Amino acid sequence: IADGYTVEHLEAFGVAWACKEAGVPFLAVLGITNDVGPDAHVQWLTHRDSAQQAARDAIQPLLG
């Protein structure tokens, strides 16, 4: 299900796994805001709005 990649977003992975088991299609679009480390929270605060907008922009064409 992770297609050979290491899974970092545990919440999305849990939902993806449940959808796989139920035969329900699943798609996640995540906006990346920060690196892991001591500056992560500050990076998240700084970039969260632009990451949310980027995720919305990415999914909008799929919604019609």
PDB file of N, CA and C in Angstrom:
ATOM      1  N   ILE A   1       0.825  -1.196   0.000  1.00  0.00           N
ATOM      2  CA  ILE A   1       0.000   0.000   0.000  1.00  0.00           C
ATOM      3  C   ILE A   1       0.866   1.255   0.000  1.00  0.00           C
ATOM      4  N   ALA A   2       2.036   1.210   0.597  1.00  0.00           N
ATOM      5  CA  ALA A   2       2.931   2.369   0.592  1.00  0.00           C
ATOM      6  C   ALA A   2       3.801   2.398  -0.654  1.00  0.00           C
ATOM      7  N   ASP A   3       3.638   1.440  -1.527  1.00  0.00           N
ATOM      8  CA  ASP A   3       4.334   1.400  -2.806  1.00  0.00           C
ATOM      9  C   ASP A   3       5.858   1.464  -2.647  1.00  0.00           C
ATOM     10  N   GLY A   4       6.352   0.814  -1.592  1.00  0.00           N
ATOM     11  CA  GLY A   4       7.787   0.766  -1.397  1.00  0.00           C
ATOM     12  C   GLY A   4       8.384   1.959  -0.676  1.00  0.00           C
ATOM     13  N   TYR A   5       7.574   2.971  -0.361  1.00  0.00           N
ATOM     14  CA  TYR A   5       8.074   4.152   0.325  1.00  0.00           C
ATOM     15  C   TYR A   5       7.851   4.018   1.823  1.00  0.00           C
ATOM     16  N   THR A   6       8.647   4.716   2.589  1.00  0.00           N
ATOM     17  CA  THR A   6       8.436   4.771   4.025  1.00  0.00           C
ATOM     18  C   THR A   6       7.237   5.662   4.295  1.00  0.00           C
ATOM     19  N   VAL A   7       6.345   5.209   5.148  1.00  0.00           N
ATOM     20  CA  VAL A   7       5.127   5.957   5.436  1.00  0.00           C
ATOM     21  C   VAL A   7       5.361   6.843   6.645  1.00  0.00           C
ATOM     22  N   GLU A   8       5.145   8.134   6.494  1.00  0.00           N
ATOM     23  CA  GLU A   8       5.357   9.087   7.567  1.00  0.00           C
ATOM     24  C   GLU A   8       4.050   9.650   8.090  1.00  0.00           C
ATOM     25  N   HIS A   9       3.065   9.806   7.260  1.00  0.00           N
ATOM     26  CA  HIS A   9       1.799  10.412   7.683  1.00  0.00           C
ATOM     27  C   HIS A   9       0.867   9.314   8.184  1.00  0.00           C
ATOM     28  N   LEU A  10       0.965   9.028   9.481  1.00  0.00           N
ATOM     29  CA  LEU A  10       0.253   7.885  10.042  1.00  0.00           C
ATOM     30  C   LEU A  10      -1.253   7.989   9.906  1.00  0.00           C
ATOM     31  N   GLU A  11      -1.825   9.179  10.048  1.00  0.00           N
ATOM     32  CA  GLU A  11      -3.274   9.318   9.935  1.00  0.00           C
ATOM     33  C   GLU A  11      -3.751   8.961   8.534  1.00  0.00           C
ATOM     34  N   ALA A  12      -3.084   9.500   7.526  1.00  0.00           N
ATOM     35  CA  ALA A  12      -3.479   9.195   6.149  1.00  0.00           C
ATOM     36  C   ALA A  12      -3.264   7.720   5.852  1.00  0.00           C
ATOM     37  N   PHE A  13      -2.188   7.143   6.351  1.00  0.00           N
ATOM     38  CA  PHE A  13      -1.923   5.733   6.107  1.00  0.00           C
ATOM     39  C   PHE A  13      -3.012   4.868   6.726  1.00  0.00           C
ATOM     40  N   GLY A  14      -3.455   5.201   7.916  1.00  0.00           N
ATOM     41  CA  GLY A  14      -4.526   4.434   8.560  1.00  0.00           C
ATOM     42  C   GLY A  14      -5.813   4.471   7.759  1.00  0.00           C
ATOM     43  N   VAL A  15      -6.172   5.637   7.258  1.00  0.00           N
ATOM     44  CA  VAL A  15      -7.382   5.763   6.436  1.00  0.00           C
ATOM     45  C   VAL A  15      -7.195   5.018   5.114  1.00  0.00           C
ATOM     46  N   ALA A  16      -6.011   5.146   4.519  1.00  0.00           N
ATOM     47  CA  ALA A  16      -5.734   4.450   3.261  1.00  0.00           C
ATOM     48  C   ALA A  16      -5.844   2.943   3.445  1.00  0.00           C
ATOM     49  N   TRP A  17      -5.323   2.444   4.536  1.00  0.00           N
ATOM     50  CA  TRP A  17      -5.376   1.007   4.805  1.00  0.00           C
ATOM     51  C   TRP A  17      -6.829   0.539   4.983  1.00  0.00           C
ATOM     52  N   ALA A  18      -7.608   1.301   5.735  1.00  0.00           N
ATOM     53  CA  ALA A  18      -9.016   0.950   5.935  1.00  0.00           C
ATOM     54  C   ALA A  18      -9.762   0.964   4.606  1.00  0.00           C
ATOM     55  N   CYS A  19      -9.485   1.956   3.759  1.00  0.00           N
ATOM     56  CA  CYS A  19     -10.130   2.017   2.447  1.00  0.00           C
ATOM     57  C   CYS A  19      -9.720   0.827   1.587  1.00  0.00           C
ATOM     58  N   LYS A  20      -8.443   0.458   1.621  1.00  0.00           N
ATOM     59  CA  LYS A  20      -7.970  -0.694   0.857  1.00  0.00           C
ATOM     60  C   LYS A  20      -8.701  -1.952   1.292  1.00  0.00           C
ATOM     61  N   GLU A  21      -8.806  -2.144   2.594  1.00  0.00           N
ATOM     62  CA  GLU A  21      -9.474  -3.340   3.126  1.00  0.00           C
ATOM     63  C   GLU A  21     -10.956  -3.372   2.766  1.00  0.00           C
ATOM     64  N   ALA A  22     -11.575  -2.192   2.653  1.00  0.00           N
ATOM     65  CA  ALA A  22     -12.998  -2.100   2.329  1.00  0.00           C
ATOM     66  C   ALA A  22     -13.258  -1.998   0.837  1.00  0.00           C
ATOM     67  N   GLY A  23     -12.197  -1.926   0.031  1.00  0.00           N
ATOM     68  CA  GLY A  23     -12.368  -1.794  -1.413  1.00  0.00           C
ATOM     69  C   GLY A  23     -12.856  -0.423  -1.837  1.00  0.00           C
ATOM     70  N   VAL A  24     -12.527   0.595  -1.050  1.00  0.00           N
ATOM     71  CA  VAL A  24     -12.961   1.957  -1.329  1.00  0.00           C
ATOM     72  C   VAL A  24     -11.769   2.743  -1.874  1.00  0.00           C
ATOM     73  N   PRO A  25     -11.931   3.459  -2.976  1.00  0.00           N
ATOM     74  CA  PRO A  25     -10.818   4.255  -3.502  1.00  0.00           C
ATOM     75  C   PRO A  25     -10.365   5.309  -2.479  1.00  0.00           C
ATOM     76  N   PHE A  26      -9.090   5.618  -2.513  1.00  0.00           N
ATOM     77  CA  PHE A  26      -8.534   6.591  -1.573  1.00  0.00           C
ATOM     78  C   PHE A  26      -7.504   7.454  -2.283  1.00  0.00           C
ATOM     79  N   LEU A  27      -7.528   8.734  -1.985  1.00  0.00           N
ATOM     80  CA  LEU A  27      -6.532   9.676  -2.485  1.00  0.00           C
ATOM     81  C   LEU A  27      -6.243  10.671  -1.369  1.00  0.00           C
ATOM     82  N   ALA A  28      -4.986  10.941  -1.133  1.00  0.00           N
ATOM     83  CA  ALA A  28      -4.597  11.958  -0.152  1.00  0.00           C
ATOM     84  C   ALA A  28      -3.717  12.985  -0.846  1.00  0.00           C
ATOM     85  N   VAL A  29      -4.000  14.236  -0.580  1.00  0.00           N
ATOM     86  CA  VAL A  29      -3.162  15.330  -1.053  1.00  0.00           C
ATOM     87  C   VAL A  29      -2.701  16.066   0.193  1.00  0.00           C
ATOM     88  N   LEU A  30      -1.400  16.086   0.399  1.00  0.00           N
ATOM     89  CA  LEU A  30      -0.843  16.698   1.603  1.00  0.00           C
ATOM     90  C   LEU A  30       0.057  17.858   1.229  1.00  0.00           C
ATOM     91  N   GLY A  31      -0.068  18.924   1.954  1.00  0.00           N
ATOM     92  CA  GLY A  31       0.840  20.054   1.786  1.00  0.00           C
ATOM     93  C   GLY A  31       1.969  19.920   2.791  1.00  0.00           C
ATOM     94  N   ILE A  32       3.178  19.851   2.312  1.00  0.00           N
ATOM     95  CA  ILE A  32       4.331  19.685   3.195  1.00  0.00           C
ATOM     96  C   ILE A  32       4.754  21.055   3.725  1.00  0.00           C
ATOM     97  N   THR A  33       4.850  21.176   5.040  1.00  0.00           N
ATOM     98  CA  THR A  33       5.135  22.466   5.658  1.00  0.00           C
ATOM     99  C   THR A  33       6.485  22.557   6.338  1.00  0.00           C
ATOM    100  N   ASN A  34       7.047  21.413   6.730  1.00  0.00           N
ATOM    101  CA  ASN A  34       8.245  21.508   7.568  1.00  0.00           C
ATOM    102  C   ASN A  34       9.131  20.279   7.461  1.00  0.00           C
ATOM    103  N   ASP A  35      10.382  20.498   7.856  1.00  0.00           N
ATOM    104  CA  ASP A  35      11.334  19.408   8.036  1.00  0.00           C
ATOM    105  C   ASP A  35      11.137  18.842   9.442  1.00  0.00           C
ATOM    106  N   VAL A  36      11.688  17.679   9.695  1.00  0.00           N
ATOM    107  CA  VAL A  36      11.700  17.129  11.041  1.00  0.00           C
ATOM    108  C   VAL A  36      12.877  17.749  11.776  1.00  0.00           C
ATOM    109  N   GLY A  37      12.673  18.134  13.001  1.00  0.00           N
ATOM    110  CA  GLY A  37      13.770  18.692  13.782  1.00  0.00           C
ATOM    111  C   GLY A  37      13.310  19.806  14.697  1.00  0.00           C
ATOM    112  N   PRO A  38      14.246  20.464  15.328  1.00  0.00           N
ATOM    113  CA  PRO A  38      13.900  21.471  16.335  1.00  0.00           C
ATOM    114  C   PRO A  38      13.163  22.691  15.771  1.00  0.00           C
ATOM    115  N   ASP A  39      13.303  22.957  14.485  1.00  0.00           N
ATOM    116  CA  ASP A  39      12.622  24.106  13.880  1.00  0.00           C
ATOM    117  C   ASP A  39      11.288  23.742  13.238  1.00  0.00           C
ATOM    118  N   ALA A  40      10.862  22.497  13.398  1.00  0.00           N
ATOM    119  CA  ALA A  40       9.671  22.007  12.700  1.00  0.00           C
ATOM    120  C   ALA A  40       8.429  22.817  13.024  1.00  0.00           C
ATOM    121  N   HIS A  41       8.191  23.117  14.285  1.00  0.00           N
ATOM    122  CA  HIS A  41       6.962  23.827  14.652  1.00  0.00           C
ATOM    123  C   HIS A  41       6.940  25.240  14.068  1.00  0.00           C
ATOM    124  N   VAL A  42       8.046  25.920  14.132  1.00  0.00           N
ATOM    125  CA  VAL A  42       8.122  27.267  13.553  1.00  0.00           C
ATOM    126  C   VAL A  42       7.919  27.200  12.045  1.00  0.00           C
ATOM    127  N   GLN A  43       8.516  26.209  11.386  1.00  0.00           N
ATOM    128  CA  GLN A  43       8.323  26.043   9.939  1.00  0.00           C
ATOM    129  C   GLN A  43       6.857  25.764   9.638  1.00  0.00           C
ATOM    130  N   TRP A  44       6.229  24.916  10.446  1.00  0.00           N
ATOM    131  CA  TRP A  44       4.812  24.600  10.242  1.00  0.00           C
ATOM    132  C   TRP A  44       3.967  25.862  10.358  1.00  0.00           C
ATOM    133  N   LEU A  45       4.204  26.644  11.397  1.00  0.00           N
ATOM    134  CA  LEU A  45       3.448  27.893  11.561  1.00  0.00           C
ATOM    135  C   LEU A  45       3.666  28.842  10.391  1.00  0.00           C
ATOM    136  N   THR A  46       4.881  28.901   9.900  1.00  0.00           N
ATOM    137  CA  THR A  46       5.231  29.805   8.817  1.00  0.00           C
ATOM    138  C   THR A  46       4.604  29.394   7.488  1.00  0.00           C
ATOM    139  N   HIS A  47       4.538  28.090   7.225  1.00  0.00           N
ATOM    140  CA  HIS A  47       4.160  27.607   5.892  1.00  0.00           C
ATOM    141  C   HIS A  47       2.794  26.939   5.795  1.00  0.00           C
ATOM    142  N   ARG A  48       2.080  26.811   6.898  1.00  0.00           N
ATOM    143  CA  ARG A  48       0.830  26.043   6.849  1.00  0.00           C
ATOM    144  C   ARG A  48      -0.215  26.638   5.917  1.00  0.00           C
ATOM    145  N   ASP A  49      -0.370  27.948   5.912  1.00  0.00           N
ATOM    146  CA  ASP A  49      -1.390  28.557   5.042  1.00  0.00           C
ATOM    147  C   ASP A  49      -1.085  28.324   3.568  1.00  0.00           C
ATOM    148  N   SER A  50       0.177  28.508   3.177  1.00  0.00           N
ATOM    149  CA  SER A  50       0.517  28.300   1.765  1.00  0.00           C
ATOM    150  C   SER A  50       0.433  26.813   1.399  1.00  0.00           C
ATOM    151  N   ALA A  51       0.743  25.920   2.328  1.00  0.00           N
ATOM    152  CA  ALA A  51       0.631  24.484   2.054  1.00  0.00           C
ATOM    153  C   ALA A  51      -0.831  24.074   1.902  1.00  0.00           C
ATOM    154  N   GLN A  52      -1.694  24.628   2.742  1.00  0.00           N
ATOM    155  CA  GLN A  52      -3.126  24.341   2.605  1.00  0.00           C
ATOM    156  C   GLN A  52      -3.652  24.823   1.255  1.00  0.00           C
ATOM    157  N   GLN A  53      -3.251  26.021   0.864  1.00  0.00           N
ATOM    158  CA  GLN A  53      -3.707  26.547  -0.423  1.00  0.00           C
ATOM    159  C   GLN A  53      -3.165  25.712  -1.578  1.00  0.00           C
ATOM    160  N   ALA A  54      -1.924  25.281  -1.497  1.00  0.00           N
ATOM    161  CA  ALA A  54      -1.345  24.444  -2.550  1.00  0.00           C
ATOM    162  C   ALA A  54      -2.096  23.124  -2.666  1.00  0.00           C
ATOM    163  N   ALA A  55      -2.475  22.545  -1.542  1.00  0.00           N
ATOM    164  CA  ALA A  55      -3.243  21.295  -1.574  1.00  0.00           C
ATOM    165  C   ALA A  55      -4.623  21.530  -2.188  1.00  0.00           C
ATOM    166  N   ARG A  56      -5.268  22.621  -1.820  1.00  0.00           N
ATOM    167  CA  ARG A  56      -6.578  22.943  -2.422  1.00  0.00           C
ATOM    168  C   ARG A  56      -6.448  23.161  -3.927  1.00  0.00           C
ATOM    169  N   ASP A  57      -5.405  23.876  -4.340  1.00  0.00           N
ATOM    170  CA  ASP A  57      -5.190  24.133  -5.762  1.00  0.00           C
ATOM    171  C   ASP A  57      -4.938  22.834  -6.524  1.00  0.00           C
ATOM    172  N   ALA A  58      -4.229  21.901  -5.884  1.00  0.00           N
ATOM    173  CA  ALA A  58      -3.922  20.634  -6.551  1.00  0.00           C
ATOM    174  C   ALA A  58      -5.159  19.771  -6.743  1.00  0.00           C
ATOM    175  N   ILE A  59      -6.066  19.800  -5.801  1.00  0.00           N
ATOM    176  CA  ILE A  59      -7.236  18.914  -5.864  1.00  0.00           C
ATOM    177  C   ILE A  59      -8.413  19.519  -6.647  1.00  0.00           C
ATOM    178  N   GLN A  60      -8.449  20.826  -6.772  1.00  0.00           N
ATOM    179  CA  GLN A  60      -9.587  21.499  -7.423  1.00  0.00           C
ATOM    180  C   GLN A  60      -9.888  20.949  -8.837  1.00  0.00           C
ATOM    181  N   PRO A  61      -8.898  20.742  -9.691  1.00  0.00           N
ATOM    182  CA  PRO A  61      -9.210  20.201 -11.017  1.00  0.00           C
ATOM    183  C   PRO A  61      -9.856  18.810 -10.986  1.00  0.00           C
ATOM    184  N   LEU A  62      -9.562  18.040  -9.955  1.00  0.00           N
ATOM    185  CA  LEU A  62     -10.153  16.705  -9.837  1.00  0.00           C
ATOM    186  C   LEU A  62     -11.613  16.773  -9.407  1.00  0.00           C
ATOM    187  N   LEU A  63     -11.990  17.857  -8.756  1.00  0.00           N
ATOM    188  CA  LEU A  63     -13.351  17.988  -8.266  1.00  0.00           C
ATOM    189  C   LEU A  63     -14.305  18.591  -9.301  1.00  0.00           C
ATOM    190  N   GLY A  64     -13.729  19.178 -10.347  1.00  0.00           N
ATOM    191  CA  GLY A  64     -14.567  19.704 -11.406  1.00  0.00           C
ATOM    192  C   GLY A  64     -14.960  21.101 -11.230  1.00  0.00           C
TER     193      GLY A  64
END
